[in-house]
């Protein structure tokens, strides 16, 4: 077929809404709005209306939309070289893995680069099976790890899994934060335990420090590996660079994973993921795993800019500060907002659990100029860019007070 010249119009579809409905393969619930631009923690629709963006690209836009440092890095790299597969060394990739390794947990100094979160999970599962020669994976109820077959097998929600069976064998789900269930599930057939330190999609549930420490101890005892899925919680989202760093803040023992999965906020919106390999995980034998786009210089340049921006603007500290402000403002609504069951979260990953389904309230928030996410049917999830200002935080609190009245 001859390709016609690029047509900048929407053909006979009329509007972006009609065009997407007609030409996309379904799968997404879409809100009836067309977002065309972003800056910092604000996005605009095609009618020019501004919204405070507590969706943040689903916890991706940590450094803010149109971040100048990221824009400059991508522009410069696009004009230099974008495609350089891992068949060759590359200067930008070399700088990126060096830089990322320096901020990973101690002794985690090897990295496999991917293009998304689900691919990072696939990589970690394969690395764990290869390292241990075992197939068992213990995951948590309400956990979410992605939608490709390995990751989907670790994801809990039957709604996502059930139509696609048979899934990958060897996966078991145990109650989150249930130490006894974890002890019961682990044996010498288990390759890995996989945990989100804060369950994001599953409702914003924080792992107890003791639960994470127990998981680490059981993995050590049974020769299994501990995988932390910090795809949503990484890069400052929770007020620490990595969410598992909150463990041990009270002076008690810290915890470190053997495999650390990252994505979302890693590259300022450019698709990218990464898996950190700790000392108990051998490197992949040559040729056994790979990705055409993984480690491409464009994503690596964006990733470098993100790490620079997080350091230069202290976005981790900012996430802690703005997260505390947002959470305490929302908690103050509890006495005269009986609709709110609980406010919970860490840093700028915040869940507001309601006593009713959240959908109509999300629409009210949108009308008030605030975009928010769900996390299950009863929880409103707020994951704004970490650059959100105090004034914007206060506007979000006021909008929640109004919408949830
Ligand atoms: C904790 C967690 N793991 C994995 C994924 C999958 O990442 P991706 O959508 O980039 O494949 C997500 C996405 O929401 C996530 O929140």
Coordinates of C-alpha atoms and ligand atoms in Angstrom, one line a residue:
X1 CA 0.0 0.0 0.0
X2 CA 1.2 3.5 -0.9
X3 CA 1.4 5.7 2.2
X4 CA -0.3 9.0 1.6
X5 CA 1.5 12.2 2.7
X6 CA 1.1 12.9 6.4
X7 CA -2.4 14.3 7.0
X8 CA -2.4 16.8 9.9
X9 CA -6.2 16.7 10.1
X10 CA -8.3 14.1 11.8
X11 CA -9.8 12.9 8.5
X12 CA -13.5 12.6 8.7
X13 CA -13.4 11.6 12.4
X14 CA -14.1 15.2 13.5
X15 CA -12.6 15.5 16.9
X16 CA -9.7 13.9 18.8
X17 CA -12.3 12.0 20.8
X18 CA -14.0 10.5 17.7
X19 CA -10.6 9.8 16.1
X20 CA -9.3 7.8 19.1
X21 CA -12.5 5.9 19.6
X22 CA -12.5 5.0 15.9
X23 CA -8.8 4.1 15.5
X24 CA -7.6 2.8 18.8
X25 CA -8.0 -0.8 19.9
X26 CA -10.1 -0.1 23.0
X27 CA -8.8 -1.1 26.4
X28 CA -8.9 2.3 28.0
X29 CA -11.6 4.2 29.9
X30 CA -11.1 7.7 28.6
X31 CA -12.3 10.9 30.2
X32 CA -14.2 13.2 27.9
X33 CA -11.3 15.7 27.5
X34 CA -8.3 16.3 25.3
X35 CA -5.1 17.2 27.1
X36 CA -2.8 19.2 24.8
X37 CA -0.1 20.8 27.0
X38 CA 1.6 20.6 30.3
X39 CA 4.0 22.7 32.4
X40 CA 5.2 21.8 35.9
X41 CA 2.2 20.4 37.7
X42 CA -0.4 22.0 35.4
X43 CA -1.9 20.6 32.2
X44 CA -4.3 22.3 29.8
X45 CA -7.1 20.9 27.6
X46 CA -7.8 21.9 24.0
X47 CA -10.3 24.5 25.2
X48 CA -7.4 26.2 27.1
X49 CA -8.7 25.2 30.6
X50 CA -5.9 24.6 33.2
X51 CA -6.0 21.7 35.7
X52 CA -3.7 20.8 38.6
X53 CA -2.4 17.4 37.5
X54 CA -2.6 14.9 40.3
X55 CA -2.5 12.1 37.7
X56 CA 1.0 13.1 36.7
X57 CA 1.1 10.7 33.7
X58 CA 0.2 8.0 36.3
X59 CA 3.1 8.8 38.6
X60 CA 5.5 9.5 35.7
X61 CA 5.9 13.3 35.5
X62 CA 7.9 13.5 38.8
X63 CA 10.1 16.4 37.5
X64 CA 7.1 18.2 36.1
X65 CA 5.7 18.5 32.6
X66 CA 8.0 20.1 30.0
X67 CA 10.8 20.2 32.4
X68 CA 13.4 22.4 30.8
X69 CA 16.4 20.2 31.7
X70 CA 14.7 17.1 30.3
X71 CA 13.6 19.0 27.2
X72 CA 17.1 20.3 26.5
X73 CA 18.6 16.8 27.0
X74 CA 16.2 15.1 24.7
X75 CA 16.5 17.8 22.0
X76 CA 20.3 17.6 22.1
X77 CA 20.3 13.8 22.1
X78 CA 17.7 13.6 19.3
X79 CA 20.0 15.6 17.1
X80 CA 23.0 13.4 18.0
X81 CA 21.9 9.8 18.0
X82 CA 18.7 8.1 19.2
X83 CA 19.2 4.5 18.2
X84 CA 22.2 2.6 19.4
X85 CA 21.3 -0.9 20.4
X86 CA 23.2 -2.6 23.2
X87 CA 25.3 -4.3 20.4
X88 CA 27.6 -1.3 20.9
X89 CA 28.8 0.7 23.7
X90 CA 27.4 4.2 23.9
X91 CA 28.7 7.3 25.8
X92 CA 25.3 8.5 27.2
X93 CA 24.3 5.0 28.3
X94 CA 27.6 4.6 30.0
X95 CA 27.1 7.8 31.9
X96 CA 23.5 6.9 32.7
X97 CA 24.2 3.4 34.2
X98 CA 27.2 4.8 36.2
X99 CA 25.0 7.6 37.6
X100 CA 22.0 5.3 38.3
X101 CA 24.2 2.7 40.0
X102 CA 25.6 5.4 42.3
X103 CA 22.1 6.0 43.7
X104 CA 20.8 2.4 43.9
X105 CA 21.0 0.6 47.2
X106 CA 24.5 -0.2 48.4
X107 CA 26.2 -3.0 46.4
X108 CA 23.5 -2.9 43.7
X109 CA 25.8 -2.0 40.8
X110 CA 24.5 -3.7 37.7
X111 CA 21.5 -2.6 35.7
X112 CA 19.4 -4.0 32.9
X113 CA 17.6 -1.3 30.9
X114 CA 14.1 -1.8 29.6
X115 CA 11.3 0.4 28.0
X116 CA 8.5 0.0 30.6
X117 CA 7.6 -1.2 34.0
X118 CA 6.2 -4.5 32.9
X119 CA 9.4 -5.3 31.0
X120 CA 11.4 -4.5 34.2
X121 CA 9.2 -7.1 36.0
X122 CA 9.7 -9.7 33.3
X123 CA 13.5 -9.1 33.5
X124 CA 13.5 -9.5 37.3
X125 CA 11.4 -12.7 37.2
X126 CA 13.7 -14.2 34.5
X127 CA 16.8 -13.2 36.5
X128 CA 15.4 -14.8 39.6
X129 CA 14.5 -18.0 37.9
X130 CA 17.9 -18.2 36.2
X131 CA 19.8 -17.4 39.4
X132 CA 18.0 -19.9 41.6
X133 CA 17.1 -22.6 39.1
X134 CA 13.6 -22.5 40.7
X135 CA 10.3 -21.4 39.3
X136 CA 8.2 -20.3 42.3
X137 CA 7.2 -16.7 42.6
X138 CA 5.4 -15.4 45.7
X139 CA 3.4 -12.2 45.2
X140 CA 1.0 -10.3 47.2
X141 CA -2.8 -10.0 47.0
X142 CA -3.8 -6.5 45.7
X143 CA -0.4 -6.3 44.1
X144 CA 0.0 -4.8 40.6
X145 CA 3.1 -5.5 38.5
X146 CA 2.0 -5.0 34.9
X147 CA 0.2 -6.7 32.1
X148 CA 2.6 -8.9 30.0
X149 CA 2.3 -12.6 30.9
X150 CA 5.0 -12.9 33.5
X151 CA 4.1 -9.6 35.2
X152 CA 0.4 -10.4 34.8
X153 CA 1.0 -13.7 36.6
X154 CA 2.4 -11.7 39.5
X155 CA -0.5 -9.1 39.4
X156 CA -3.3 -10.2 41.6
X157 CA -6.6 -8.7 40.4
X158 CA -8.6 -11.5 38.8
X159 CA -10.3 -9.0 36.5
X160 CA -7.0 -8.4 34.7
X161 CA -5.9 -12.0 34.7
X162 CA -8.9 -14.2 34.3
X163 CA -9.6 -13.8 30.5
X164 CA -6.0 -14.5 29.5
X165 CA -5.2 -17.8 31.0
X166 CA -3.4 -20.0 31.2
X167 CA -0.9 -17.7 32.8
X168 CA 2.7 -18.5 33.7
X169 CA 2.8 -21.4 36.2
X170 CA 4.5 -21.1 39.5
X171 CA 3.0 -17.9 40.9
X172 CA 1.2 -17.8 44.3
X173 CA -0.5 -14.8 46.0
X174 CA -0.5 -14.3 49.7
X175 CA -2.1 -11.6 51.9
X176 CA -0.2 -8.4 51.9
X177 CA 1.4 -7.5 55.2
X178 CA 0.7 -10.9 56.6
X179 CA 4.0 -12.2 58.0
X180 CA 2.7 -15.7 58.8
X181 CA 1.3 -16.1 55.3
X182 CA 4.7 -15.2 53.8
X183 CA 6.4 -17.7 56.2
X184 CA 4.0 -20.4 55.1
X185 CA 4.3 -19.7 51.4
X186 CA 8.1 -19.8 51.2
X187 CA 10.0 -23.0 50.7
X188 CA 12.9 -24.3 48.6
X189 CA 11.0 -24.1 45.4
X190 CA 10.6 -20.4 45.5
X191 CA 12.8 -18.3 43.3
X192 CA 11.6 -14.9 44.5
X193 CA 9.2 -12.9 46.6
X194 CA 7.9 -9.8 44.8
X195 CA 6.5 -6.9 46.8
X196 CA 5.6 -3.2 46.2
X197 CA 6.8 -1.3 49.3
X198 CA 3.6 0.8 48.8
X199 CA 0.9 -0.9 46.7
X200 CA -0.2 1.8 44.3
X201 CA -2.8 0.5 41.9
X202 CA -4.1 -1.8 44.6
X203 CA -5.3 1.0 46.8
X204 CA -2.3 2.9 48.3
X205 CA -1.4 0.4 51.0
X206 CA 1.9 0.8 52.8
X207 CA 4.0 -2.3 53.6
X208 CA 4.8 -2.7 57.3
X209 CA 8.6 -2.4 57.9
X210 CA 8.5 -5.7 59.7
X211 CA 6.8 -7.4 56.7
X212 CA 9.6 -6.2 54.4
X213 CA 12.3 -7.3 56.8
X214 CA 10.6 -10.7 57.2
X215 CA 10.5 -11.1 53.4
X216 CA 14.2 -10.3 53.2
X217 CA 15.1 -12.7 56.0
X218 CA 13.0 -15.5 54.5
X219 CA 14.6 -15.0 51.1
X220 CA 18.1 -15.3 52.7
X221 CA 17.1 -18.4 54.7
X222 CA 15.6 -20.2 51.7
X223 CA 18.0 -19.1 49.0
X224 CA 15.3 -17.1 47.2
X225 CA 15.6 -13.5 45.9
X226 CA 13.7 -10.4 47.1
X227 CA 12.2 -8.3 44.3
X228 CA 11.0 -4.8 45.1
X229 CA 8.7 -3.3 42.5
X230 CA 9.4 0.4 42.9
X231 CA 8.0 1.2 39.5
X232 CA 5.5 3.6 41.0
X233 CA 7.2 4.5 44.2
X234 CA 10.7 5.2 42.9
X235 CA 12.5 8.4 42.0
X236 CA 11.3 10.4 45.0
X237 CA 7.6 9.7 44.8
X238 CA 7.3 8.7 48.5
X239 CA 9.6 11.3 50.0
X240 CA 12.7 9.1 49.8
X241 CA 14.5 8.3 46.6
X242 CA 13.3 4.6 47.0
X243 CA 10.3 3.8 49.1
X244 CA 12.0 0.9 50.9
X245 CA 14.5 3.5 52.3
X246 CA 11.7 4.4 54.8
X247 CA 12.4 1.1 56.5
X248 CA 15.0 1.7 59.2
X249 CA 14.4 5.4 59.6
X250 CA 13.5 4.6 63.2
X251 CA 17.0 3.3 63.8
X252 CA 15.9 -0.4 63.4
X253 CA 17.3 -2.6 60.6
X254 CA 17.1 -1.5 57.0
X255 CA 16.1 -3.7 54.2
X256 CA 17.5 -4.1 50.7
X257 CA 16.1 -6.0 47.7
X258 CA 18.1 -8.3 45.5
X259 CA 16.3 -7.0 42.4
X260 CA 14.9 -3.5 42.2
X261 CA 12.4 -2.7 39.4
X262 CA 12.0 0.9 38.2
X263 CA 10.2 2.8 35.5
X264 CA 7.5 5.5 35.4
X265 CA 9.3 8.6 36.7
X266 CA 12.7 7.4 35.5
X267 CA 13.0 9.5 32.4
X268 CA 10.6 12.4 32.7
X269 CA 8.0 10.8 30.4
X270 CA 10.2 9.1 27.9
X271 CA 9.4 5.3 28.0
X272 CA 12.1 3.6 30.1
X273 CA 12.5 1.0 32.8
X274 CA 15.4 -0.5 34.7
X275 CA 16.3 -3.4 37.0
X276 CA 19.0 -3.1 39.6
X277 CA 20.9 -6.3 40.3
X278 CA 22.2 -6.9 43.8
X279 CA 25.3 -9.0 44.7
X280 CA 23.2 -12.3 45.1
X281 CA 22.0 -12.0 41.4
X282 CA 24.4 -13.2 38.7
X283 CA 24.5 -11.2 35.4
X284 CA 22.7 -12.7 32.4
X285 CA 24.8 -15.0 30.3
X286 CA 25.5 -13.4 26.9
X287 CA 22.6 -13.4 24.5
X288 CA 20.0 -14.8 27.0
X289 CA 17.9 -11.6 27.4
X290 CA 17.7 -8.4 25.4
X291 CA 15.6 -5.5 24.0
X292 CA 15.9 -3.6 20.8
X293 CA 15.0 -0.2 22.4
X294 CA 16.3 -0.9 25.9
X295 CA 19.1 1.4 26.8
X296 CA 18.5 3.7 23.9
X297 CA 20.5 7.0 24.1
X298 CA 17.4 9.2 24.0
X299 CA 15.9 7.6 27.1
X300 CA 19.3 7.5 28.8
X301 CA 19.8 11.3 28.2
X302 CA 16.3 11.9 29.6
X303 CA 17.2 9.7 32.6
X304 CA 20.4 11.6 33.3
X305 CA 18.5 14.9 33.2
X306 CA 15.9 13.5 35.6
X307 CA 18.6 12.4 38.1
X308 CA 20.2 15.9 37.8
X309 CA 16.9 17.6 38.3
X310 CA 16.0 15.5 41.3
X311 CA 19.3 16.4 42.9
X312 CA 19.4 20.1 41.9
X313 CA 15.9 20.9 43.0
X314 CA 15.9 18.5 46.0
X315 CA 12.7 16.9 44.6
X316 CA 12.9 14.1 47.2
X317 CA 12.7 16.6 50.0
X318 CA 10.1 18.5 48.2
X319 CA 8.0 15.3 47.8
X320 CA 8.2 14.7 51.5
X321 CA 7.3 18.3 52.3
X322 CA 4.5 18.7 49.9
X323 CA 3.2 15.2 50.6
X324 CA 3.0 16.0 54.3
X325 CA 1.2 19.2 53.6
X326 CA -1.3 17.5 51.3
X327 CA -1.9 14.6 53.6
X328 CA -2.4 16.7 56.7
X329 CA -4.7 19.1 54.8
X330 CA -6.8 16.1 53.7
X331 CA -6.8 14.5 57.1
X332 CA -8.2 17.8 58.5
X333 CA -11.2 17.1 56.3
X334 CA -12.1 13.9 58.1
X335 CA -14.3 15.3 60.9
X336 CA -16.8 17.0 58.7
X337 CA -16.5 14.8 55.6
X338 CA -18.0 11.4 56.6
X339 CA -17.7 10.3 53.0
X340 CA -13.9 9.9 53.6
X341 CA -13.0 6.7 55.4
X342 CA -9.2 7.2 55.5
X343 CA -6.4 9.2 54.1
X344 CA -3.1 7.4 53.7
X345 CA 0.2 7.5 51.8
X346 CA 3.8 8.4 51.8
X347 CA 5.2 11.5 50.2
X348 CA 3.3 12.4 47.1
X349 CA 1.6 9.0 46.7
X350 CA -1.6 9.6 48.5
X351 CA -4.9 7.6 48.7
X352 CA -8.2 9.0 49.9
X353 CA -10.5 6.0 50.7
X354 CA -14.2 6.8 50.4
X355 CA -17.2 5.0 51.7
X356 CA -18.6 5.0 48.2
X357 CA -17.4 4.5 44.6
X358 CA -15.0 7.3 43.6
X359 CA -16.0 7.8 40.0
X360 CA -18.5 10.6 40.4
X361 CA -16.2 12.4 42.8
X362 CA -13.3 12.3 40.3
X363 CA -15.7 14.0 37.9
X364 CA -16.5 16.7 40.5
X365 CA -12.8 17.2 41.1
X366 CA -12.2 17.6 37.3
X367 CA -15.0 20.3 37.3
X368 CA -13.1 22.0 40.1
X369 CA -9.9 21.9 38.1
X370 CA -8.1 19.0 39.6
X371 CA -7.3 15.7 37.8
X372 CA -7.0 12.6 40.0
X373 CA -6.7 8.9 39.6
X374 CA -8.4 5.9 41.1
X375 CA -6.8 3.0 42.9
X376 CA -9.5 0.4 42.9
X377 CA -13.1 1.5 43.1
X378 CA -13.1 3.2 46.5
X379 CA -9.8 5.1 46.6
X380 CA -8.9 8.4 45.0
X381 CA -5.1 8.4 44.2
X382 CA -3.1 11.6 44.0
X383 CA 0.3 11.4 42.4
X384 CA 1.1 14.9 41.2
X385 CA 4.5 16.0 39.8
X386 CA 6.9 16.5 42.7
X387 CA 7.3 20.1 41.6
X388 CA 3.8 20.9 42.7
X389 CA 3.7 24.2 44.6
X390 CA 2.4 24.8 48.1
X391 CA -0.3 27.0 46.6
X392 CA -1.3 24.2 44.2
X393 CA -1.4 21.7 47.1
X394 CA -3.8 24.0 49.0
X395 CA -6.0 24.3 45.9
X396 CA -6.1 20.5 45.7
X397 CA -7.1 20.3 49.4
X398 CA -9.8 23.0 48.9
X399 CA -11.1 21.2 45.8
X400 CA -11.3 17.9 47.7
X401 CA -13.1 19.6 50.6
X402 CA -15.7 20.8 48.1
X403 CA -16.0 17.7 45.9
X404 CA -16.2 15.3 48.8
X405 CA -18.6 17.3 50.9
Ligands
LIG1 C1 3.9 -1.0 40.8 C2 3.8 -1.2 39.3 N1 4.5 -2.2 38.7 C3 4.4 -2.3 37.4 C4 3.7 -1.5 36.6 C5 3.6 -1.7 35.1 O1 4.3 -0.6 34.5 P1 4.1 -0.3 32.9 O2 2.7 0.2 32.8 O3 5.1 0.7 32.6 O4 4.2 -1.6 32.2 C6 2.9 -0.4 37.2 C7 2.1 0.5 36.4 O5 1.2 1.1 36.9 C8 3.0 -0.3 38.6 O6 2.4 0.7 39.2

